[in-house]
Amino acid sequence: MDIPQTIKVLPPRARKKKALCIGINYKSQDRELRGCVNDAWNIAEFLKSFWNYAKEDIMVLTDEPYNLKYMPTRRNILSALRWLVKDAQPGDCLFFHYSGHGGRIVDLDGRRVDGHRVDGFEKAIHPIDWERAGEIVSEDLYDVMVKPLPTGCCLNALFDSCYSGSVLDLPYIYQPSDHLRQHVANSRALTKYPQAHVVLFASCSDFQGSGGVIIRGGEFLGAMSSAFISSLTTNPSQTYLQVLASVQVILRRTQRQTPQLSSSYPIDSSQQCLF
């Protein structure tokens, strides 16, 4: 007589949310900043309060106060990025925030026409120890944070830094006018991009600097980080393009920079933000 087998049915896996927030003021260095650490903690609090991210699933790296374990060195940032995407599954929602110096590096391989650095520059972010350990360039960010993501996973990234427009090398770029321009030279380049839902909110174009603001009480903040929180606090139910437009309206009050949105796929104008 055949004995029926018992099949254990596992409950469906709950959608996971994880976030990494980085703020670097470069204390006592040349070109010291003043609002970036505030930005990191404000974004972390915003994610907890408005988007139900658990405290234990948010990592914050800052250079003030001094804590070697969470110091935003090049090594620690890359390690934290691996933590962010580790074991990511379809349906998971990840958030990355960076407030600090951004840069452009002459691309010695600038002849490439696969959609990367068509302006001849590699975009980069500056860890606290960048002068000794080096910048983290776009290709590093893509390989560590974007490339490993599975189909159906969502990553939203917010960069409050200079020259950040295409820092993740995503193929579709939107400006507040709703105008779409293709970032890749040919359709074959799209095969390198994952099926994951990856969206970048950048504080400015590849050719602009990114400013700061002072709010009541004298607190220094990054203009983009502050505008992003203000937009979504006022109206949490917005599309990606509506957030981009509203952020620009806020920035125009004090800044000259033009925010950009880029994505791993064409964004529908009616698509709601998924955080």
PDB file of C-alpha atoms in Angstrom:
ATOM      1  CA  MET A   1       0.000   0.000   0.000  1.00  0.00           C
ATOM      2  CA  ASP A   2       1.326   3.410  -0.973  1.00  0.00           C
ATOM      3  CA  ILE A   3       1.768   5.760   1.948  1.00  0.00           C
ATOM      4  CA  PRO A   4       0.856   9.317   1.021  1.00  0.00           C
ATOM      5  CA  GLN A   5       3.699  11.733   1.445  1.00  0.00           C
ATOM      6  CA  THR A   6       3.287  14.737   3.699  1.00  0.00           C
ATOM      7  CA  ILE A   7       4.139  17.942   1.943  1.00  0.00           C
ATOM      8  CA  LYS A   8       5.094  20.856   4.125  1.00  0.00           C
ATOM      9  CA  VAL A   9       3.692  24.083   2.736  1.00  0.00           C
ATOM     10  CA  LEU A  10       5.715  27.095   3.744  1.00  0.00           C
ATOM     11  CA  PRO A  11       3.920  30.404   4.268  1.00  0.00           C
ATOM     12  CA  PRO A  12       4.577  33.057   1.628  1.00  0.00           C
ATOM     13  CA  ARG A  13       7.645  35.142   2.347  1.00  0.00           C
ATOM     14  CA  ALA A  14       6.852  38.632   3.576  1.00  0.00           C
ATOM     15  CA  ARG A  15       8.206  41.468   1.468  1.00  0.00           C
ATOM     16  CA  LYS A  16      11.500  42.672   2.924  1.00  0.00           C
ATOM     17  CA  LYS A  17      12.482  46.312   3.247  1.00  0.00           C
ATOM     18  CA  LYS A  18      16.090  47.394   3.787  1.00  0.00           C
ATOM     19  CA  ALA A  19      17.787  50.775   3.588  1.00  0.00           C
ATOM     20  CA  LEU A  20      21.289  52.208   3.633  1.00  0.00           C
ATOM     21  CA  CYS A  21      21.763  55.912   4.368  1.00  0.00           C
ATOM     22  CA  ILE A  22      25.165  57.600   4.090  1.00  0.00           C
ATOM     23  CA  GLY A  23      26.034  61.160   5.121  1.00  0.00           C
ATOM     24  CA  ILE A  24      29.568  62.568   5.050  1.00  0.00           C
ATOM     25  CA  ASN A  25      30.548  66.031   6.300  1.00  0.00           C
ATOM     26  CA  TYR A  26      34.323  65.485   5.806  1.00  0.00           C
ATOM     27  CA  LYS A  27      35.066  66.972   9.205  1.00  0.00           C
ATOM     28  CA  SER A  28      38.386  68.864   9.284  1.00  0.00           C
ATOM     29  CA  GLN A  29      39.051  68.135   5.593  1.00  0.00           C
ATOM     30  CA  ASP A  30      39.257  70.566   2.707  1.00  0.00           C
ATOM     31  CA  ARG A  31      35.782  71.309   1.315  1.00  0.00           C
ATOM     32  CA  GLU A  32      34.113  70.341   4.593  1.00  0.00           C
ATOM     33  CA  LEU A  33      30.312  70.077   4.390  1.00  0.00           C
ATOM     34  CA  ARG A  34      27.756  70.754   7.102  1.00  0.00           C
ATOM     35  CA  GLY A  35      24.390  69.149   6.321  1.00  0.00           C
ATOM     36  CA  CYS A  36      25.116  65.648   5.034  1.00  0.00           C
ATOM     37  CA  VAL A  37      25.047  63.811   8.357  1.00  0.00           C
ATOM     38  CA  ASN A  38      21.716  65.481   9.125  1.00  0.00           C
ATOM     39  CA  ASP A  39      20.442  64.267   5.743  1.00  0.00           C
ATOM     40  CA  ALA A  40      21.304  60.635   6.452  1.00  0.00           C
ATOM     41  CA  TRP A  41      19.515  60.586   9.809  1.00  0.00           C
ATOM     42  CA  ASN A  42      16.528  62.526   8.449  1.00  0.00           C
ATOM     43  CA  ILE A  43      16.065  60.101   5.555  1.00  0.00           C
ATOM     44  CA  ALA A  44      16.357  57.137   7.926  1.00  0.00           C
ATOM     45  CA  GLU A  45      13.674  58.623  10.189  1.00  0.00           C
ATOM     46  CA  PHE A  46      11.494  59.416   7.162  1.00  0.00           C
ATOM     47  CA  LEU A  47      11.683  55.798   5.953  1.00  0.00           C
ATOM     48  CA  LYS A  48      10.699  54.520   9.405  1.00  0.00           C
ATOM     49  CA  SER A  49       7.871  56.989   9.954  1.00  0.00           C
ATOM     50  CA  PHE A  50       6.278  57.106   6.504  1.00  0.00           C
ATOM     51  CA  TRP A  51       7.245  53.881   4.725  1.00  0.00           C
ATOM     52  CA  ASN A  52       7.353  51.341   7.562  1.00  0.00           C
ATOM     53  CA  TYR A  53      11.032  50.453   7.393  1.00  0.00           C
ATOM     54  CA  ALA A  54      12.118  48.725  10.609  1.00  0.00           C
ATOM     55  CA  LYS A  55      14.932  50.335  12.589  1.00  0.00           C
ATOM     56  CA  GLU A  56      16.975  47.119  12.487  1.00  0.00           C
ATOM     57  CA  ASP A  57      16.748  47.045   8.687  1.00  0.00           C
ATOM     58  CA  ILE A  58      18.251  50.515   8.232  1.00  0.00           C
ATOM     59  CA  MET A  59      22.011  51.003   8.290  1.00  0.00           C
ATOM     60  CA  VAL A  60      23.399  54.532   8.677  1.00  0.00           C
ATOM     61  CA  LEU A  61      27.025  55.427   7.946  1.00  0.00           C
ATOM     62  CA  THR A  62      28.233  58.897   9.000  1.00  0.00           C
ATOM     63  CA  ASP A  63      31.495  60.542  10.007  1.00  0.00           C
ATOM     64  CA  GLU A  64      29.930  62.341  13.001  1.00  0.00           C
ATOM     65  CA  PRO A  65      29.971  61.241  15.754  1.00  0.00           C
ATOM     66  CA  TYR A  66      33.109  59.149  15.357  1.00  0.00           C
ATOM     67  CA  ASN A  67      32.331  55.430  15.243  1.00  0.00           C
ATOM     68  CA  LEU A  68      34.834  53.303  13.360  1.00  0.00           C
ATOM     69  CA  LYS A  69      32.302  50.529  12.693  1.00  0.00           C
ATOM     70  CA  TYR A  70      29.939  52.897  10.894  1.00  0.00           C
ATOM     71  CA  MET A  71      32.499  55.293   9.434  1.00  0.00           C
ATOM     72  CA  PRO A  72      31.801  55.851   5.697  1.00  0.00           C
ATOM     73  CA  THR A  73      35.176  54.668   4.442  1.00  0.00           C
ATOM     74  CA  ARG A  74      35.439  53.183   0.984  1.00  0.00           C
ATOM     75  CA  ARG A  75      35.678  49.702   2.441  1.00  0.00           C
ATOM     76  CA  ASN A  76      32.724  50.174   4.781  1.00  0.00           C
ATOM     77  CA  ILE A  77      30.516  51.682   2.077  1.00  0.00           C
ATOM     78  CA  LEU A  78      31.136  48.792  -0.312  1.00  0.00           C
ATOM     79  CA  SER A  79      30.535  46.306   2.507  1.00  0.00           C
ATOM     80  CA  ALA A  80      27.290  48.075   3.435  1.00  0.00           C
ATOM     81  CA  LEU A  81      26.133  47.996  -0.188  1.00  0.00           C
ATOM     82  CA  ARG A  82      26.653  44.237  -0.228  1.00  0.00           C
ATOM     83  CA  TRP A  83      24.609  44.002   2.987  1.00  0.00           C
ATOM     84  CA  LEU A  84      21.832  46.019   1.349  1.00  0.00           C
ATOM     85  CA  VAL A  85      21.402  43.677  -1.615  1.00  0.00           C
ATOM     86  CA  LYS A  86      22.280  40.401   0.121  1.00  0.00           C
ATOM     87  CA  ASP A  87      19.531  37.772  -0.252  1.00  0.00           C
ATOM     88  CA  ALA A  88      17.282  40.206  -2.131  1.00  0.00           C
ATOM     89  CA  GLN A  89      14.194  38.486  -3.505  1.00  0.00           C
ATOM     90  CA  PRO A  90      11.382  39.414  -5.916  1.00  0.00           C
ATOM     91  CA  GLY A  91       9.007  41.774  -4.155  1.00  0.00           C
ATOM     92  CA  ASP A  92      11.644  43.196  -1.811  1.00  0.00           C
ATOM     93  CA  CYS A  93      12.021  46.974  -1.602  1.00  0.00           C
ATOM     94  CA  LEU A  94      15.444  48.524  -1.022  1.00  0.00           C
ATOM     95  CA  PHE A  95      16.415  52.164  -0.514  1.00  0.00           C
ATOM     96  CA  PHE A  96      19.832  53.794  -0.847  1.00  0.00           C
ATOM     97  CA  HIS A  97      20.631  57.372   0.135  1.00  0.00           C
ATOM     98  CA  TYR A  98      23.915  59.229  -0.245  1.00  0.00           C
ATOM     99  CA  SER A  99      24.667  62.797   0.800  1.00  0.00           C
ATOM    100  CA  GLY A 100      28.226  63.949   0.314  1.00  0.00           C
ATOM    101  CA  HIS A 101      30.726  64.991  -2.320  1.00  0.00           C
ATOM    102  CA  GLY A 102      30.369  63.723  -5.853  1.00  0.00           C
ATOM    103  CA  GLY A 103      32.916  63.987  -8.614  1.00  0.00           C
ATOM    104  CA  ARG A 104      33.786  63.375 -12.234  1.00  0.00           C
ATOM    105  CA  ILE A 105      36.858  61.481 -13.352  1.00  0.00           C
ATOM    106  CA  VAL A 106      38.228  61.563 -16.884  1.00  0.00           C
ATOM    107  CA  ASP A 107      37.335  58.232 -18.483  1.00  0.00           C
ATOM    108  CA  LEU A 108      40.431  56.858 -20.169  1.00  0.00           C
ATOM    109  CA  ASP A 109      38.186  54.351 -21.945  1.00  0.00           C
ATOM    110  CA  GLY A 110      35.927  57.116 -23.221  1.00  0.00           C
ATOM    111  CA  ARG A 111      35.688  55.656 -26.700  1.00  0.00           C
ATOM    112  CA  ARG A 112      33.108  53.175 -25.452  1.00  0.00           C
ATOM    113  CA  VAL A 113      29.619  53.639 -26.892  1.00  0.00           C
ATOM    114  CA  ASP A 114      27.703  51.077 -24.839  1.00  0.00           C
ATOM    115  CA  GLY A 115      25.790  53.726 -22.935  1.00  0.00           C
ATOM    116  CA  HIS A 116      28.450  54.406 -20.315  1.00  0.00           C
ATOM    117  CA  ARG A 117      30.082  57.795 -19.828  1.00  0.00           C
ATOM    118  CA  VAL A 118      29.285  59.117 -23.283  1.00  0.00           C
ATOM    119  CA  ASP A 119      30.368  62.547 -21.970  1.00  0.00           C
ATOM    120  CA  GLY A 120      33.873  61.248 -21.354  1.00  0.00           C
ATOM    121  CA  PHE A 121      33.624  61.234 -17.561  1.00  0.00           C
ATOM    122  CA  GLU A 122      33.127  58.561 -14.936  1.00  0.00           C
ATOM    123  CA  LYS A 123      30.856  59.749 -12.101  1.00  0.00           C
ATOM    124  CA  ALA A 124      31.898  59.018  -8.542  1.00  0.00           C
ATOM    125  CA  ILE A 125      31.132  59.502  -4.877  1.00  0.00           C
ATOM    126  CA  HIS A 126      33.763  60.373  -2.304  1.00  0.00           C
ATOM    127  CA  PRO A 127      34.113  58.222   0.823  1.00  0.00           C
ATOM    128  CA  ILE A 128      35.603  59.873   3.908  1.00  0.00           C
ATOM    129  CA  ASP A 129      39.006  58.374   2.989  1.00  0.00           C
ATOM    130  CA  TRP A 130      38.788  58.970  -0.746  1.00  0.00           C
ATOM    131  CA  GLU A 131      42.136  60.751  -0.994  1.00  0.00           C
ATOM    132  CA  ARG A 132      43.884  57.607   0.283  1.00  0.00           C
ATOM    133  CA  ALA A 133      41.571  54.769  -0.768  1.00  0.00           C
ATOM    134  CA  GLY A 134      40.038  56.300  -3.902  1.00  0.00           C
ATOM    135  CA  GLU A 135      36.582  57.240  -5.089  1.00  0.00           C
ATOM    136  CA  ILE A 136      33.721  54.807  -5.629  1.00  0.00           C
ATOM    137  CA  VAL A 137      32.905  55.167  -9.307  1.00  0.00           C
ATOM    138  CA  SER A 138      29.684  54.496 -11.193  1.00  0.00           C
ATOM    139  CA  GLU A 139      30.838  51.100 -12.373  1.00  0.00           C
ATOM    140  CA  ASP A 140      31.526  50.032  -8.781  1.00  0.00           C
ATOM    141  CA  LEU A 141      28.087  51.213  -7.673  1.00  0.00           C
ATOM    142  CA  TYR A 142      26.420  49.402 -10.544  1.00  0.00           C
ATOM    143  CA  ASP A 143      28.319  46.146 -10.061  1.00  0.00           C
ATOM    144  CA  VAL A 144      27.767  45.975  -6.299  1.00  0.00           C
ATOM    145  CA  MET A 145      24.304  47.484  -5.862  1.00  0.00           C
ATOM    146  CA  VAL A 146      22.383  47.101  -9.135  1.00  0.00           C
ATOM    147  CA  LYS A 147      23.715  44.089 -11.017  1.00  0.00           C
ATOM    148  CA  PRO A 148      22.973  41.482  -8.282  1.00  0.00           C
ATOM    149  CA  LEU A 149      19.282  42.363  -7.975  1.00  0.00           C
ATOM    150  CA  PRO A 150      16.764  39.732  -9.099  1.00  0.00           C
ATOM    151  CA  THR A 151      13.772  40.266 -11.315  1.00  0.00           C
ATOM    152  CA  GLY A 152      10.904  41.797  -9.373  1.00  0.00           C
ATOM    153  CA  CYS A 153      13.052  43.467  -6.724  1.00  0.00           C
ATOM    154  CA  CYS A 154      12.753  47.241  -6.267  1.00  0.00           C
ATOM    155  CA  LEU A 155      15.629  49.615  -5.545  1.00  0.00           C
ATOM    156  CA  ASN A 156      15.126  53.347  -5.085  1.00  0.00           C
ATOM    157  CA  ALA A 157      18.259  55.466  -4.801  1.00  0.00           C
ATOM    158  CA  LEU A 158      18.573  59.117  -3.785  1.00  0.00           C
ATOM    159  CA  PHE A 159      21.875  60.881  -4.456  1.00  0.00           C
ATOM    160  CA  ASP A 160      22.353  64.354  -2.981  1.00  0.00           C
ATOM    161  CA  SER A 161      25.727  65.059  -4.560  1.00  0.00           C
ATOM    162  CA  CYS A 162      27.336  66.948  -7.416  1.00  0.00           C
ATOM    163  CA  TYR A 163      27.341  65.485 -10.941  1.00  0.00           C
ATOM    164  CA  SER A 164      24.949  62.708  -9.891  1.00  0.00           C
ATOM    165  CA  GLY A 165      22.529  62.701 -12.833  1.00  0.00           C
ATOM    166  CA  SER A 166      23.624  59.360 -14.288  1.00  0.00           C
ATOM    167  CA  VAL A 167      25.713  58.033 -11.413  1.00  0.00           C
ATOM    168  CA  LEU A 168      24.111  54.560 -11.625  1.00  0.00           C
ATOM    169  CA  ASP A 169      24.417  54.331 -15.425  1.00  0.00           C
ATOM    170  CA  LEU A 170      20.712  53.581 -15.892  1.00  0.00           C
ATOM    171  CA  PRO A 171      19.442  53.683 -19.480  1.00  0.00           C
ATOM    172  CA  TYR A 172      16.414  55.991 -19.243  1.00  0.00           C
ATOM    173  CA  ILE A 173      16.728  59.545 -17.956  1.00  0.00           C
ATOM    174  CA  TYR A 174      13.854  61.901 -17.196  1.00  0.00           C
ATOM    175  CA  GLN A 175      13.919  65.600 -16.457  1.00  0.00           C
ATOM    176  CA  PRO A 176      11.112  67.565 -14.764  1.00  0.00           C
ATOM    177  CA  SER A 177       9.595  68.514 -18.127  1.00  0.00           C
ATOM    178  CA  ASP A 178       8.612  64.816 -18.496  1.00  0.00           C
ATOM    179  CA  HIS A 179      10.968  64.689 -21.438  1.00  0.00           C
ATOM    180  CA  LEU A 180      12.626  61.311 -21.908  1.00  0.00           C
ATOM    181  CA  ARG A 181      15.990  60.949 -23.518  1.00  0.00           C
ATOM    182  CA  GLN A 182      17.625  57.624 -24.205  1.00  0.00           C
ATOM    183  CA  HIS A 183      20.922  57.266 -22.380  1.00  0.00           C
ATOM    184  CA  VAL A 184      22.174  54.258 -24.338  1.00  0.00           C
ATOM    185  CA  ALA A 185      23.690  54.335 -27.801  1.00  0.00           C
ATOM    186  CA  ASN A 186      21.845  51.285 -29.074  1.00  0.00           C
ATOM    187  CA  SER A 187      19.185  48.824 -27.982  1.00  0.00           C
ATOM    188  CA  ARG A 188      21.688  46.010 -27.497  1.00  0.00           C
ATOM    189  CA  ALA A 189      23.110  47.888 -24.505  1.00  0.00           C
ATOM    190  CA  LEU A 190      19.821  47.386 -22.689  1.00  0.00           C
ATOM    191  CA  THR A 191      20.587  43.682 -22.310  1.00  0.00           C
ATOM    192  CA  LYS A 192      23.121  44.525 -19.581  1.00  0.00           C
ATOM    193  CA  TYR A 193      20.454  46.030 -17.360  1.00  0.00           C
ATOM    194  CA  PRO A 194      18.574  43.846 -14.892  1.00  0.00           C
ATOM    195  CA  GLN A 195      14.848  43.287 -14.806  1.00  0.00           C
ATOM    196  CA  ALA A 196      14.809  44.738 -11.302  1.00  0.00           C
ATOM    197  CA  HIS A 197      12.859  47.923 -10.725  1.00  0.00           C
ATOM    198  CA  VAL A 198      15.725  50.425 -10.238  1.00  0.00           C
ATOM    199  CA  VAL A 199      15.027  54.149  -9.940  1.00  0.00           C
ATOM    200  CA  LEU A 200      17.497  56.934  -9.204  1.00  0.00           C
ATOM    201  CA  PHE A 201      16.535  60.367  -7.918  1.00  0.00           C
ATOM    202  CA  ALA A 202      19.574  62.593  -8.547  1.00  0.00           C
ATOM    203  CA  SER A 203      19.960  66.072  -7.136  1.00  0.00           C
ATOM    204  CA  CYS A 204      21.325  67.517 -10.381  1.00  0.00           C
ATOM    205  CA  SER A 205      22.539  66.740 -13.871  1.00  0.00           C
ATOM    206  CA  ASP A 206      25.955  65.312 -14.721  1.00  0.00           C
ATOM    207  CA  PHE A 207      27.259  68.854 -15.223  1.00  0.00           C
ATOM    208  CA  GLN A 208      25.890  70.627 -12.144  1.00  0.00           C
ATOM    209  CA  GLY A 209      26.772  71.084  -8.511  1.00  0.00           C
ATOM    210  CA  SER A 210      24.384  70.282  -5.674  1.00  0.00           C
ATOM    211  CA  GLY A 211      23.570  72.848  -3.004  1.00  0.00           C
ATOM    212  CA  GLY A 212      22.434  73.019   0.596  1.00  0.00           C
ATOM    213  CA  VAL A 213      19.873  74.937   2.612  1.00  0.00           C
ATOM    214  CA  ILE A 214      19.497  76.250   6.143  1.00  0.00           C
ATOM    215  CA  ILE A 215      16.139  75.752   7.830  1.00  0.00           C
ATOM    216  CA  ARG A 216      14.656  77.394  10.888  1.00  0.00           C
ATOM    217  CA  GLY A 217      16.833  76.865  13.906  1.00  0.00           C
ATOM    218  CA  GLY A 218      19.993  77.030  11.813  1.00  0.00           C
ATOM    219  CA  GLU A 219      20.104  73.352  10.807  1.00  0.00           C
ATOM    220  CA  PHE A 220      22.085  72.688   7.637  1.00  0.00           C
ATOM    221  CA  LEU A 221      20.579  70.227   5.130  1.00  0.00           C
ATOM    222  CA  GLY A 222      21.238  69.048   1.605  1.00  0.00           C
ATOM    223  CA  ALA A 223      18.742  70.770  -0.686  1.00  0.00           C
ATOM    224  CA  MET A 224      17.753  67.586  -2.526  1.00  0.00           C
ATOM    225  CA  SER A 225      17.345  65.425   0.581  1.00  0.00           C
ATOM    226  CA  SER A 226      15.234  68.122   2.218  1.00  0.00           C
ATOM    227  CA  ALA A 227      13.084  68.629  -0.893  1.00  0.00           C
ATOM    228  CA  PHE A 228      12.537  64.889  -1.302  1.00  0.00           C
ATOM    229  CA  ILE A 229      11.269  64.523   2.263  1.00  0.00           C
ATOM    230  CA  SER A 230       9.128  67.654   1.977  1.00  0.00           C
ATOM    231  CA  SER A 231       7.502  66.502  -1.266  1.00  0.00           C
ATOM    232  CA  LEU A 232       6.558  63.031  -0.042  1.00  0.00           C
ATOM    233  CA  THR A 233       5.562  64.187   3.445  1.00  0.00           C
ATOM    234  CA  THR A 234       3.126  66.656   1.902  1.00  0.00           C
ATOM    235  CA  ASN A 235       1.757  64.110  -0.581  1.00  0.00           C
ATOM    236  CA  PRO A 236       2.813  60.454  -0.119  1.00  0.00           C
ATOM    237  CA  SER A 237       0.690  59.226  -3.052  1.00  0.00           C
ATOM    238  CA  GLN A 238       2.611  60.497  -6.035  1.00  0.00           C
ATOM    239  CA  THR A 239       3.953  59.016  -9.227  1.00  0.00           C
ATOM    240  CA  TYR A 240       7.690  59.000  -9.802  1.00  0.00           C
ATOM    241  CA  LEU A 241       7.407  61.847 -12.297  1.00  0.00           C
ATOM    242  CA  GLN A 242       5.211  63.872  -9.939  1.00  0.00           C
ATOM    243  CA  VAL A 243       7.836  63.575  -7.207  1.00  0.00           C
ATOM    244  CA  LEU A 244      10.497  64.731  -9.657  1.00  0.00           C
ATOM    245  CA  ALA A 245       8.383  67.748 -10.660  1.00  0.00           C
ATOM    246  CA  SER A 246       7.487  68.710  -7.096  1.00  0.00           C
ATOM    247  CA  VAL A 247      11.099  68.401  -5.969  1.00  0.00           C
ATOM    248  CA  GLN A 248      12.119  70.782  -8.738  1.00  0.00           C
ATOM    249  CA  VAL A 249       9.524  73.324  -7.600  1.00  0.00           C
ATOM    250  CA  ILE A 250      10.949  73.190  -4.076  1.00  0.00           C
ATOM    251  CA  LEU A 251      14.558  73.420  -5.270  1.00  0.00           C
ATOM    252  CA  ARG A 252      13.826  76.428  -7.481  1.00  0.00           C
ATOM    253  CA  ARG A 253      13.116  78.531  -4.396  1.00  0.00           C
ATOM    254  CA  THR A 254      16.782  78.508  -3.381  1.00  0.00           C
ATOM    255  CA  GLN A 255      18.831  76.530  -5.941  1.00  0.00           C
ATOM    256  CA  ARG A 256      19.824  76.506  -9.590  1.00  0.00           C
ATOM    257  CA  GLN A 257      20.290  72.762  -9.895  1.00  0.00           C
ATOM    258  CA  THR A 258      17.912  70.608 -11.951  1.00  0.00           C
ATOM    259  CA  PRO A 259      16.980  67.229 -10.444  1.00  0.00           C
ATOM    260  CA  GLN A 260      16.897  64.150 -12.644  1.00  0.00           C
ATOM    261  CA  LEU A 261      15.267  60.761 -12.494  1.00  0.00           C
ATOM    262  CA  SER A 262      16.677  57.713 -14.221  1.00  0.00           C
ATOM    263  CA  SER A 263      15.432  54.165 -14.415  1.00  0.00           C
ATOM    264  CA  SER A 264      16.287  50.681 -15.590  1.00  0.00           C
ATOM    265  CA  TYR A 265      13.153  50.707 -17.764  1.00  0.00           C
ATOM    266  CA  PRO A 266      10.753  53.295 -19.281  1.00  0.00           C
ATOM    267  CA  ILE A 267       8.541  54.729 -16.536  1.00  0.00           C
ATOM    268  CA  ASP A 268       4.809  54.988 -17.078  1.00  0.00           C
ATOM    269  CA  SER A 269       3.600  58.489 -16.211  1.00  0.00           C
ATOM    270  CA  SER A 270       0.878  56.982 -14.002  1.00  0.00           C
ATOM    271  CA  GLN A 271       3.211  54.697 -12.033  1.00  0.00           C
ATOM    272  CA  GLN A 272       3.051  55.303  -8.298  1.00  0.00           C
ATOM    273  CA  CYS A 273       6.234  55.441  -6.256  1.00  0.00           C
ATOM    274  CA  LEU A 274       7.039  52.140  -4.612  1.00  0.00           C
ATOM    275  CA  PHE A 275       9.084  52.538  -1.453  1.00  0.00           C
TER     276      PHE A 275
END
